[in-house]
Amino acid sequence: NAGVTQTPKFRVLKTGQSMTLLCAQDMNHEYMYWYRQDPGMGLRLIHYSVGEGTTAKGEVPDGYNVSRLKKQNFLLGLESAAPSQTSVYFCASSLQGRSYTFGSGTRLTVV
Amino acid sequence: TQLLEQSPQFLSIQEGENLTVYCNSSSVFSSLQWYRQEPGEGPVLLVTVVTGGEVKKLKRLTFQFGDARKDSSLHITAAQPGDTGLYLCAGEGYNFNKFYFGSGTKLNVKP
């Protein structure tokens, strides 16, 4: 039982480049989330989804886009990466919005 | 501005000592969760408290939700090196099943 799988685990981007982070869950969870974790800031919600085909903005959505075309997948896109987006990104899922299961994270550096 | 303030930010203690970590807010939450995160991994849920004044025990860990549902504490008895990690509290807002995370308490238990 894999739980929540994030790919890639590490990535270095140049300013202005684009990329997509993939999150996959095999628990049939309805809700999925993307967070970023920065030193001293805790986890901040970027975007979330309450079901297939739905997305909504969280606390820090600017510079990111998401899609939930399939229930098990939640994609996070950076169209034009900036150094301020250097962070560790975590995906999470939950069945009814309460008990979160997190992936192991993607460490992104933008130079 | 962090919705949830955790204190202390860092704690380094000897094996066998007791400790308490605090999570405070001016906002009221419908529930509050505690997570532990190890380096290179995502947070793992320890407990969810729902009722004001609720106390839950998980082996040597005791969690309490404040009567006014604005704060919580985590007490560890006879800490062990295996307790080392980042402890995060997360409060659930009333508007939707979104959780707001504190910045965490980094605990180091020395053998």
Coordinates of N, CA and C in Angstrom, one line a residue:
Chain A
N1 N 0.8 -1.2 0.0 CA 0.0 0.0 0.0 C 0.9 1.2 0.0
A2 N 0.9 2.0 -1.2 CA 1.9 3.0 -1.3 C 1.4 4.3 -0.5
G3 N 0.1 4.5 -0.4 CA -0.3 5.8 0.2 C -0.3 6.9 -0.7
V4 N 0.5 7.9 -0.4 CA 0.7 9.1 -1.2 C 2.1 9.1 -1.8
T5 N 2.2 9.2 -3.1 CA 3.5 9.2 -3.8 C 3.7 10.5 -4.6
Q6 N 4.8 11.1 -4.3 CA 5.2 12.3 -5.0 C 6.4 12.1 -5.9
T7 N 6.3 12.7 -7.1 CA 7.4 12.7 -8.0 C 7.6 14.0 -8.7
P8 N 8.8 14.5 -8.9 CA 10.0 13.9 -8.5 C 10.3 14.2 -7.0
K9 N 11.4 13.6 -6.4 CA 11.8 13.9 -5.0 C 12.6 15.1 -5.0
F10 N 13.4 15.4 -6.0 CA 14.3 16.6 -6.0 C 14.3 17.2 -7.4
R11 N 14.4 18.5 -7.5 CA 14.5 19.1 -8.8 C 15.2 20.5 -8.6
V12 N 16.0 20.8 -9.6 CA 16.6 22.2 -9.6 C 16.1 22.8 -10.9
L13 N 15.6 24.0 -10.8 CA 15.1 24.7 -12.0 C 15.8 26.0 -12.1
K14 N 15.9 26.5 -13.4 CA 16.4 27.9 -13.6 C 15.2 28.8 -13.6
T15 N 15.4 30.0 -13.1 CA 14.3 31.0 -13.1 C 13.7 31.1 -14.5
G16 N 12.3 31.1 -14.5 CA 11.6 31.2 -15.7 C 11.2 29.8 -16.3
Q17 N 11.8 28.8 -15.9 CA 11.4 27.4 -16.4 C 10.1 27.0 -15.8
S18 N 9.5 26.0 -16.4 CA 8.2 25.5 -15.9 C 8.4 24.0 -15.5
M19 N 7.5 23.6 -14.6 CA 7.6 22.1 -14.3 C 6.2 21.7 -13.6
T20 N 6.0 20.4 -13.6 CA 4.8 19.9 -13.0 C 5.2 18.9 -11.9
L21 N 4.7 19.0 -10.7 CA 4.8 18.0 -9.7 C 3.6 17.1 -9.7
L22 N 3.9 15.8 -9.6 CA 2.8 14.9 -9.6 C 2.6 14.3 -8.2
C23 N 1.3 14.2 -7.8 CA 0.9 13.5 -6.6 C -0.1 12.4 -6.9
A24 N 0.2 11.2 -6.5 CA -0.7 10.1 -6.7 C -1.1 9.4 -5.4
Q25 N -2.4 9.1 -5.2 CA -2.8 8.4 -4.0 C -3.6 7.2 -4.4
D26 N -3.5 6.1 -3.6 CA -4.2 4.9 -3.9 C -5.1 4.5 -2.8
M27 N -5.6 5.5 -2.1 CA -6.5 5.2 -0.9 C -8.0 5.6 -1.2
N28 N -8.2 6.0 -2.5 CA -9.6 6.4 -2.9 C -10.1 7.6 -2.1
H29 N -9.1 8.5 -1.7 CA -9.5 9.7 -1.0 C -10.1 10.8 -1.9
E30 N -11.1 11.5 -1.3 CA -11.7 12.5 -2.1 C -10.9 13.8 -2.1
Y31 N -10.4 14.2 -1.0 CA -9.7 15.5 -0.8 C -8.2 15.3 -1.0
M32 N -7.6 16.3 -1.8 CA -6.2 16.3 -2.0 C -5.7 17.8 -1.8
Y33 N -4.5 17.9 -1.4 CA -3.9 19.2 -1.0 C -2.5 19.3 -1.5
W34 N -2.1 20.5 -1.8 CA -0.7 20.9 -2.0 C -0.3 21.9 -1.0
Y35 N 0.8 21.6 -0.2 CA 1.4 22.5 0.7 C 2.8 22.8 0.4
R36 N 3.3 24.0 0.8 CA 4.8 24.2 0.8 C 5.3 24.4 2.2
Q37 N 6.5 24.0 2.5 CA 7.1 24.1 3.8 C 8.4 24.9 3.7
D38 N 8.4 26.0 4.4 CA 9.6 26.8 4.4 C 10.1 26.9 5.9
P39 N 11.4 27.1 6.1 CA 11.9 27.2 7.5 C 11.2 28.3 8.3
G40 N 10.7 28.0 9.5 CA 10.1 29.0 10.3 C 8.6 29.3 9.9
M41 N 8.1 28.7 8.8 CA 6.8 29.1 8.3 C 5.8 28.0 8.5
G42 N 6.2 26.8 8.8 CA 5.3 25.7 8.9 C 4.8 25.3 7.5
L43 N 3.7 24.7 7.4 CA 3.1 24.3 6.1 C 2.0 25.3 5.7
R44 N 2.1 25.7 4.5 CA 1.1 26.7 4.0 C 0.4 26.1 2.8
L45 N -0.9 26.2 2.8 CA -1.7 25.6 1.8 C -1.7 26.4 0.5
I46 N -1.4 25.7 -0.6 CA -1.3 26.4 -1.9 C -2.6 26.2 -2.7
H47 N -3.0 25.0 -2.9 CA -4.3 24.7 -3.6 C -4.8 23.4 -3.0
Y48 N -6.1 23.2 -3.2 CA -6.7 21.9 -2.7 C -7.8 21.5 -3.7
S49 N -8.3 20.3 -3.5 CA -9.3 19.8 -4.3 C -10.3 18.9 -3.5
V50 N -11.6 19.1 -3.6 CA -12.5 18.3 -2.9 C -13.1 17.1 -3.7
G51 N -12.6 16.9 -4.9 CA -13.0 15.8 -5.7 C -12.5 16.0 -7.1
E52 N -12.7 14.9 -7.9 CA -12.2 14.9 -9.3 C -12.9 16.1 -10.0
G53 N -12.0 16.8 -10.8 CA -12.5 17.9 -11.6 C -12.7 19.2 -10.8
T54 N -12.4 19.2 -9.5 CA -12.5 20.5 -8.7 C -11.2 20.9 -8.2
T55 N -11.0 22.2 -8.1 CA -9.8 22.8 -7.5 C -10.2 24.1 -6.8
A56 N -9.4 24.5 -5.8 CA -9.7 25.8 -5.1 C -8.4 26.3 -4.6
K57 N -8.4 27.6 -4.4 CA -7.1 28.3 -3.9 C -7.0 28.2 -2.4
G58 N -5.8 28.1 -1.9 CA -5.5 28.1 -0.5 C -4.9 29.4 -0.1
E59 N -4.0 29.4 0.8 CA -3.4 30.6 1.4 C -2.4 31.3 0.5
V60 N -1.6 30.5 -0.3 CA -0.5 31.1 -1.1 C -0.6 30.5 -2.5
P61 N -1.6 30.8 -3.3 CA -1.8 30.2 -4.6 C -1.0 30.9 -5.8
D62 N -0.6 32.1 -5.6 CA 0.0 32.9 -6.7 C 1.3 32.2 -7.2
G63 N 1.3 32.1 -8.6 CA 2.4 31.5 -9.2 C 2.3 30.0 -9.5
Y64 N 1.2 29.4 -9.0 CA 0.9 28.0 -9.1 C -0.4 27.7 -9.8
N65 N -0.5 26.6 -10.5 CA -1.8 26.1 -11.0 C -1.9 24.6 -10.7
V66 N -3.1 24.1 -10.6 CA -3.3 22.7 -10.3 C -4.4 22.1 -11.2
S67 N -4.4 20.8 -11.3 CA -5.4 20.1 -12.0 C -5.7 18.8 -11.3
R68 N -7.0 18.4 -11.3 CA -7.4 17.1 -10.7 C -8.3 16.4 -11.8
L69 N -7.7 15.9 -12.8 CA -8.4 15.2 -13.9 C -8.9 13.8 -13.5
K70 N -8.1 13.2 -12.6 CA -8.4 11.9 -12.1 C -8.4 11.9 -10.6
K71 N -9.3 11.1 -10.0 CA -9.5 11.2 -8.6 C -8.1 10.9 -7.9
Q72 N -7.3 10.0 -8.4 CA -6.1 9.6 -7.7 C -4.9 10.5 -7.9
N73 N -5.0 11.5 -8.8 CA -3.9 12.3 -9.1 C -4.2 13.8 -8.9
F74 N -3.2 14.5 -8.4 CA -3.3 16.0 -8.2 C -2.0 16.6 -8.6
L75 N -2.1 17.4 -9.7 CA -0.9 18.0 -10.3 C -0.7 19.4 -9.9
L76 N 0.5 19.8 -9.6 CA 0.9 21.2 -9.2 C 1.8 21.7 -10.3
G77 N 1.5 22.8 -10.9 CA 2.3 23.3 -12.0 C 2.9 24.7 -11.6
L78 N 4.1 24.9 -12.0 CA 4.8 26.2 -11.9 C 5.0 26.6 -13.3
E79 N 4.4 27.7 -13.8 CA 4.5 28.1 -15.2 C 5.8 28.8 -15.4
S80 N 6.3 29.7 -14.5 CA 7.5 30.4 -14.7 C 8.2 30.5 -13.3
A81 N 9.0 29.6 -13.0 CA 9.6 29.5 -11.7 C 10.4 30.7 -11.2
A82 N 10.2 31.0 -9.9 CA 11.0 32.1 -9.4 C 11.7 31.6 -8.1
P83 N 12.8 32.3 -7.8 CA 13.6 31.8 -6.6 C 12.8 31.8 -5.3
S84 N 11.7 32.6 -5.2 CA 10.8 32.6 -4.0 C 10.0 31.3 -3.9
Q85 N 10.0 30.5 -5.0 CA 9.3 29.2 -5.0 C 10.2 28.1 -4.6
T86 N 11.5 28.4 -4.2 CA 12.3 27.4 -3.6 C 11.7 26.9 -2.3
S87 N 11.5 25.6 -2.2 CA 10.8 25.2 -1.0 C 10.7 23.6 -1.0
V88 N 10.1 23.1 0.0 CA 9.8 21.7 0.0 C 8.3 21.6 -0.2
Y89 N 7.8 20.8 -1.2 CA 6.4 20.8 -1.5 C 5.8 19.4 -1.0
F90 N 4.7 19.5 -0.3 CA 4.1 18.3 0.2 C 2.7 18.2 -0.4
C91 N 2.3 17.0 -0.8 CA 1.0 16.6 -1.2 C 0.4 15.8 0.0
A92 N -0.9 16.0 0.2 CA -1.6 15.2 1.2 C -3.0 14.9 0.6
S93 N -3.6 13.8 1.2 CA -4.9 13.4 0.8 C -5.7 13.1 2.1
S94 N -7.0 13.1 2.0 CA -7.8 12.7 3.2 C -9.2 12.2 2.6
L95 N -9.8 11.3 3.4 CA -11.1 10.7 3.0 C -12.2 11.7 3.2
Q96 N -12.3 12.3 4.4 CA -13.4 13.3 4.7 C -12.8 14.6 5.2
G97 N -11.6 14.9 4.8 CA -11.1 16.3 5.1 C -10.5 16.4 6.5
R98 N -10.3 15.2 7.2 CA -9.8 15.4 8.5 C -8.4 14.7 8.7
S99 N -8.3 13.4 8.6 CA -7.0 12.7 8.8 C -6.2 12.8 7.5
Y100 N -5.2 13.6 7.5 CA -4.4 13.8 6.4 C -3.3 12.7 6.3
T101 N -3.0 12.2 5.1 CA -1.9 11.3 4.8 C -1.0 12.1 3.8
F102 N 0.3 12.3 4.2 CA 1.2 13.1 3.5 C 2.1 12.3 2.7
G103 N 2.6 12.8 1.5 CA 3.7 12.2 0.8 C 5.0 12.6 1.4
S104 N 6.1 12.1 0.8 CA 7.4 12.4 1.5 C 8.1 13.6 1.0
G105 N 7.4 14.4 0.1 CA 7.9 15.7 -0.3 C 8.7 15.7 -1.6
T106 N 8.7 16.9 -2.2 CA 9.6 17.3 -3.3 C 10.4 18.5 -3.0
R107 N 11.7 18.3 -3.0 CA 12.5 19.5 -2.7 C 12.9 20.2 -4.0
L108 N 12.4 21.4 -4.1 CA 12.6 22.2 -5.3 C 13.5 23.4 -5.0
T109 N 14.5 23.5 -5.9 CA 15.4 24.7 -5.8 C 15.3 25.4 -7.1
V110 N 15.1 26.8 -7.0 CA 15.0 27.6 -8.2 C 16.2 28.6 -8.2
V111 N 17.1 28.5 -9.2 CA 18.3 29.3 -9.2 C 18.2 30.4 -10.3
Chain B
T1 N 1.8 36.5 9.0 CA 1.4 36.3 10.4 C 0.9 34.8 10.5
Q2 N 1.4 34.1 11.5 CA 1.1 32.7 11.7 C -0.2 32.7 12.5
L3 N -1.2 31.9 12.0 CA -2.5 31.7 12.7 C -2.3 31.0 14.0
L4 N -1.4 30.0 14.0 CA -1.1 29.2 15.1 C 0.4 29.4 15.5
E5 N 0.6 29.8 16.7 CA 2.0 30.0 17.3 C 2.4 28.8 18.1
Q6 N 3.5 28.2 17.8 CA 4.0 27.1 18.6 C 5.2 27.6 19.4
S7 N 5.3 27.0 20.7 CA 6.5 27.3 21.5 C 6.8 26.1 22.3
P8 N 8.1 25.9 22.6 CA 9.2 26.7 22.0 C 9.4 26.3 20.6
Q9 N 10.3 27.1 19.9 CA 10.6 26.7 18.5 C 11.6 25.5 18.5
F10 N 12.5 25.5 19.4 CA 13.5 24.5 19.5 C 13.6 24.0 20.9
L11 N 13.9 22.7 21.1 CA 14.0 22.1 22.4 C 15.0 21.0 22.3
S12 N 16.0 21.1 23.2 CA 17.0 20.0 23.2 C 17.1 19.5 24.7
I13 N 16.8 18.3 24.9 CA 16.7 17.7 26.2 C 17.5 16.4 26.3
Q14 N 17.7 15.9 27.5 CA 18.3 14.6 27.7 C 17.2 13.6 27.8
E15 N 17.6 12.4 27.4 CA 16.7 11.2 27.5 C 16.2 11.1 28.9
G16 N 14.9 10.8 29.1 CA 14.3 10.7 30.4 C 13.6 11.9 31.0
E17 N 13.9 13.1 30.4 CA 13.2 14.3 30.8 C 11.8 14.4 30.3
N18 N 11.0 15.2 31.0 CA 9.7 15.5 30.5 C 9.7 16.9 29.8
L19 N 8.7 17.1 28.9 CA 8.6 18.3 28.2 C 7.2 18.6 27.8
T20 N 6.9 19.9 27.6 CA 5.6 20.3 27.1 C 5.8 21.3 25.9
V21 N 5.0 21.1 24.9 CA 5.0 21.9 23.7 C 3.6 22.6 23.6
Y22 N 3.6 23.9 23.3 CA 2.4 24.6 23.2 C 2.0 25.1 21.8
C23 N 0.7 25.2 21.6 CA 0.2 25.6 20.3 C -1.0 26.6 20.7
N24 N -0.8 27.9 20.3 CA -1.7 28.9 20.7 C -2.2 29.7 19.5
S25 N -3.5 30.2 19.7 CA -4.1 31.0 18.6 C -5.1 31.9 19.2
S26 N -5.5 33.0 18.5 CA -6.6 33.8 18.9 C -7.9 33.4 18.2
S27 N -7.7 32.4 17.4 CA -8.9 31.9 16.6 C -9.4 30.6 17.3
V28 N -10.7 30.3 17.1 CA -11.3 29.1 17.5 C -11.3 28.1 16.4
F29 N -11.0 26.9 16.8 CA -10.9 25.8 15.8 C -12.0 24.7 16.1
S30 N -12.5 24.0 15.1 CA -13.4 23.0 15.3 C -12.7 21.7 15.7
S31 N -11.4 21.5 15.3 CA -10.6 20.4 15.8 C -9.2 20.8 15.7
L32 N -8.3 20.1 16.4 CA -6.9 20.4 16.3 C -6.1 19.1 16.2
Q33 N -5.1 19.1 15.4 CA -4.3 17.9 15.2 C -2.8 18.1 15.6
W34 N -2.2 17.0 15.9 CA -0.7 17.1 16.1 C -0.1 16.1 15.2
Y35 N 1.0 16.5 14.6 CA 1.8 15.7 13.7 C 3.2 15.6 14.1
R36 N 3.9 14.6 13.8 CA 5.4 14.5 13.9 C 6.0 14.3 12.6
Q37 N 7.0 15.1 12.3 CA 7.7 15.0 11.0 C 9.2 14.7 11.2
E38 N 9.7 13.7 10.5 CA 11.1 13.3 10.6 C 11.8 13.9 9.3
P39 N 13.1 14.1 9.4 CA 13.8 14.7 8.3 C 13.6 13.9 7.0
G40 N 13.3 14.6 5.9 CA 13.1 14.0 4.6 C 11.8 13.3 4.4
E41 N 10.9 13.4 5.4 CA 9.6 12.7 5.3 C 8.5 13.7 5.5
G42 N 7.3 13.3 5.1 CA 6.1 14.1 5.4 C 5.6 14.0 6.8
P43 N 4.8 14.9 7.3 CA 4.2 14.8 8.6 C 3.4 13.6 8.8
V44 N 3.4 13.0 10.0 CA 2.6 11.8 10.3 C 1.6 12.2 11.4
L45 N 0.3 11.9 11.2 CA -0.7 12.3 12.2 C -0.5 11.5 13.5
L46 N -0.5 12.2 14.6 CA -0.4 11.6 15.9 C -1.8 11.5 16.6
V47 N -2.5 12.6 16.5 CA -3.8 12.6 17.2 C -4.7 13.8 16.7
T48 N -6.0 13.6 16.8 CA -7.0 14.7 16.6 C -7.8 14.9 17.8
V49 N -7.9 16.1 18.3 CA -8.8 16.4 19.4 C -9.9 17.3 18.9
V50 N -11.1 17.0 19.4 CA -12.3 17.7 18.8 C -13.0 18.5 19.9
T51 N -13.1 18.0 21.1 CA -13.9 18.7 22.1 C -13.1 19.6 23.0
G52 N -13.6 20.7 23.3 CA -12.9 21.6 24.2 C -12.6 20.9 25.6
G53 N -11.4 21.0 26.0 CA -11.0 20.4 27.3 C -10.6 18.9 27.1
E54 N -10.7 18.4 26.0 CA -10.4 17.0 25.7 C -9.0 16.7 26.0
V55 N -8.7 15.5 26.6 CA -7.4 15.0 26.8 C -7.2 13.6 26.2
K56 N -6.2 13.4 25.4 CA -5.9 12.1 24.8 C -4.5 11.7 25.1
K57 N -4.4 10.4 25.4 CA -3.1 9.9 25.7 C -2.7 8.8 24.6
L58 N -1.4 8.9 24.2 CA -0.8 8.0 23.3 C 0.5 7.6 23.9
K59 N 0.5 6.5 24.6 CA 1.6 6.0 25.3 C 2.2 7.1 26.2
R60 N 3.4 7.6 25.9 CA 4.0 8.6 26.8 C 3.6 10.0 26.4
L61 N 2.8 10.2 25.4 CA 2.4 11.5 24.9 C 0.9 11.8 25.4
T62 N 0.8 13.0 25.9 CA -0.5 13.5 26.4 C -0.9 14.7 25.6
F63 N -2.0 14.8 25.0 CA -2.5 15.9 24.2 C -3.7 16.5 24.9
Q64 N -3.8 17.8 24.9 CA -4.9 18.5 25.5 C -5.4 19.6 24.6
F65 N -6.7 19.7 24.5 CA -7.3 20.8 23.7 C -7.9 21.8 24.7
G66 N -7.6 23.1 24.5 CA -8.1 24.1 25.5 C -9.6 24.1 25.6
D67 N -10.1 24.6 26.7 CA -11.5 24.7 26.9 C -12.2 25.6 25.8
A68 N -11.5 26.6 25.5 CA -12.0 27.6 24.5 C -11.7 27.2 23.0
R69 N -11.1 26.0 22.8 CA -10.7 25.5 21.5 C -9.8 26.5 20.7
K70 N -9.0 27.2 21.5 CA -8.0 28.1 20.8 C -6.6 27.6 21.0
D71 N -6.3 26.7 21.9 CA -5.0 26.3 22.1 C -4.9 24.8 22.5
S72 N -3.7 24.3 22.4 CA -3.5 22.9 22.7 C -2.1 22.7 23.3
S73 N -1.9 21.6 24.0 CA -0.5 21.3 24.4 C -0.2 19.8 24.2
L74 N 1.1 19.5 24.1 CA 1.5 18.2 23.9 C 2.6 18.0 25.0
H75 N 2.4 17.0 25.9 CA 3.3 16.7 26.9 C 3.9 15.3 26.7
I76 N 5.2 15.2 26.8 CA 5.9 14.0 26.6 C 6.6 13.6 27.9
T77 N 6.3 12.4 28.4 CA 6.9 11.9 29.7 C 8.1 11.0 29.3
A78 N 9.2 11.2 30.0 CA 10.4 10.4 29.9 C 10.8 10.3 28.4
A79 N 11.1 11.4 27.8 CA 11.4 11.5 26.4 C 12.5 10.5 26.0
Q80 N 12.4 9.9 24.8 CA 13.4 9.0 24.3 C 14.0 9.6 23.0
P81 N 15.2 9.1 22.6 CA 15.7 9.6 21.3 C 14.8 9.4 20.1
G82 N 14.0 8.4 20.2 CA 13.0 8.1 19.1 C 11.9 9.2 19.0
D83 N 11.8 10.0 20.0 CA 10.8 11.1 20.0 C 11.4 12.3 19.2
T84 N 12.6 12.3 18.8 CA 13.2 13.4 18.1 C 12.5 13.7 16.8
G85 N 12.2 14.9 16.5 CA 11.5 15.3 15.3 C 10.9 16.7 15.4
L86 N 10.2 17.0 14.3 CA 9.5 18.3 14.3 C 8.0 18.0 14.6
Y87 N 7.5 18.7 15.6 CA 6.1 18.5 16.0 C 5.3 19.7 15.5
L88 N 4.3 19.4 14.8 CA 3.4 20.4 14.2 C 2.0 20.3 14.7
C89 N 1.4 21.5 15.1 CA 0.0 21.4 15.4 C -0.8 22.0 14.2
A90 N -2.0 21.6 14.0 CA -2.8 22.1 12.9 C -4.2 22.3 13.3
G91 N -4.8 23.5 13.1 CA -6.2 23.7 13.5 C -7.1 23.7 12.3
E92 N -8.2 23.1 12.5 CA -9.2 23.1 11.5 C -10.2 24.2 11.5
G93 N -10.2 25.0 10.5 CA -11.1 26.2 10.4 C -12.6 25.7 10.3
Y94 N -13.5 26.6 10.6 CA -14.9 26.3 10.5 C -15.5 26.4 9.1
N95 N -14.7 27.1 8.2 CA -15.3 27.4 6.9 C -15.3 26.1 6.0
F96 N -14.3 25.3 6.1 CA -14.1 24.1 5.4 C -13.1 23.2 6.0
N97 N -13.0 22.0 5.5 CA -12.0 21.1 6.1 C -10.6 21.4 5.7
K98 N -10.2 22.6 6.0 CA -8.8 23.0 5.8 C -8.1 23.2 7.1
F99 N -6.9 22.7 7.2 CA -6.1 22.9 8.4 C -5.0 23.9 8.2
Y100 N -4.8 24.7 9.2 CA -3.8 25.7 9.3 C -2.7 25.2 10.2
F101 N -1.5 25.2 9.7 CA -0.4 24.6 10.5 C 0.4 25.7 11.2
G102 N 0.9 25.3 12.4 CA 1.8 26.1 13.1 C 3.2 25.9 12.5
S103 N 4.2 26.7 12.9 CA 5.6 26.6 12.4 C 6.4 25.5 13.0
G104 N 5.9 24.9 14.0 CA 6.5 23.7 14.5 C 7.5 23.9 15.7
T105 N 7.7 22.8 16.4 CA 8.7 22.7 17.5 C 9.7 21.6 17.1
K106 N 10.9 22.0 17.0 CA 11.9 21.0 16.7 C 12.5 20.4 18.0
L107 N 12.3 19.1 18.2 CA 12.7 18.5 19.4 C 13.9 17.6 19.2
N108 N 14.9 17.7 20.0 CA 16.1 16.8 19.9 C 16.2 16.2 21.3
V109 N 16.1 14.8 21.3 CA 16.3 14.1 22.6 C 17.7 13.4 22.5
K110 N 18.6 13.8 23.4 CA 19.9 13.3 23.4 C 20.0 12.0 24.3
P111 N 20.7 11.0 23.8 CA 20.8 9.8 24.7 C 21.7 10.0 25.8

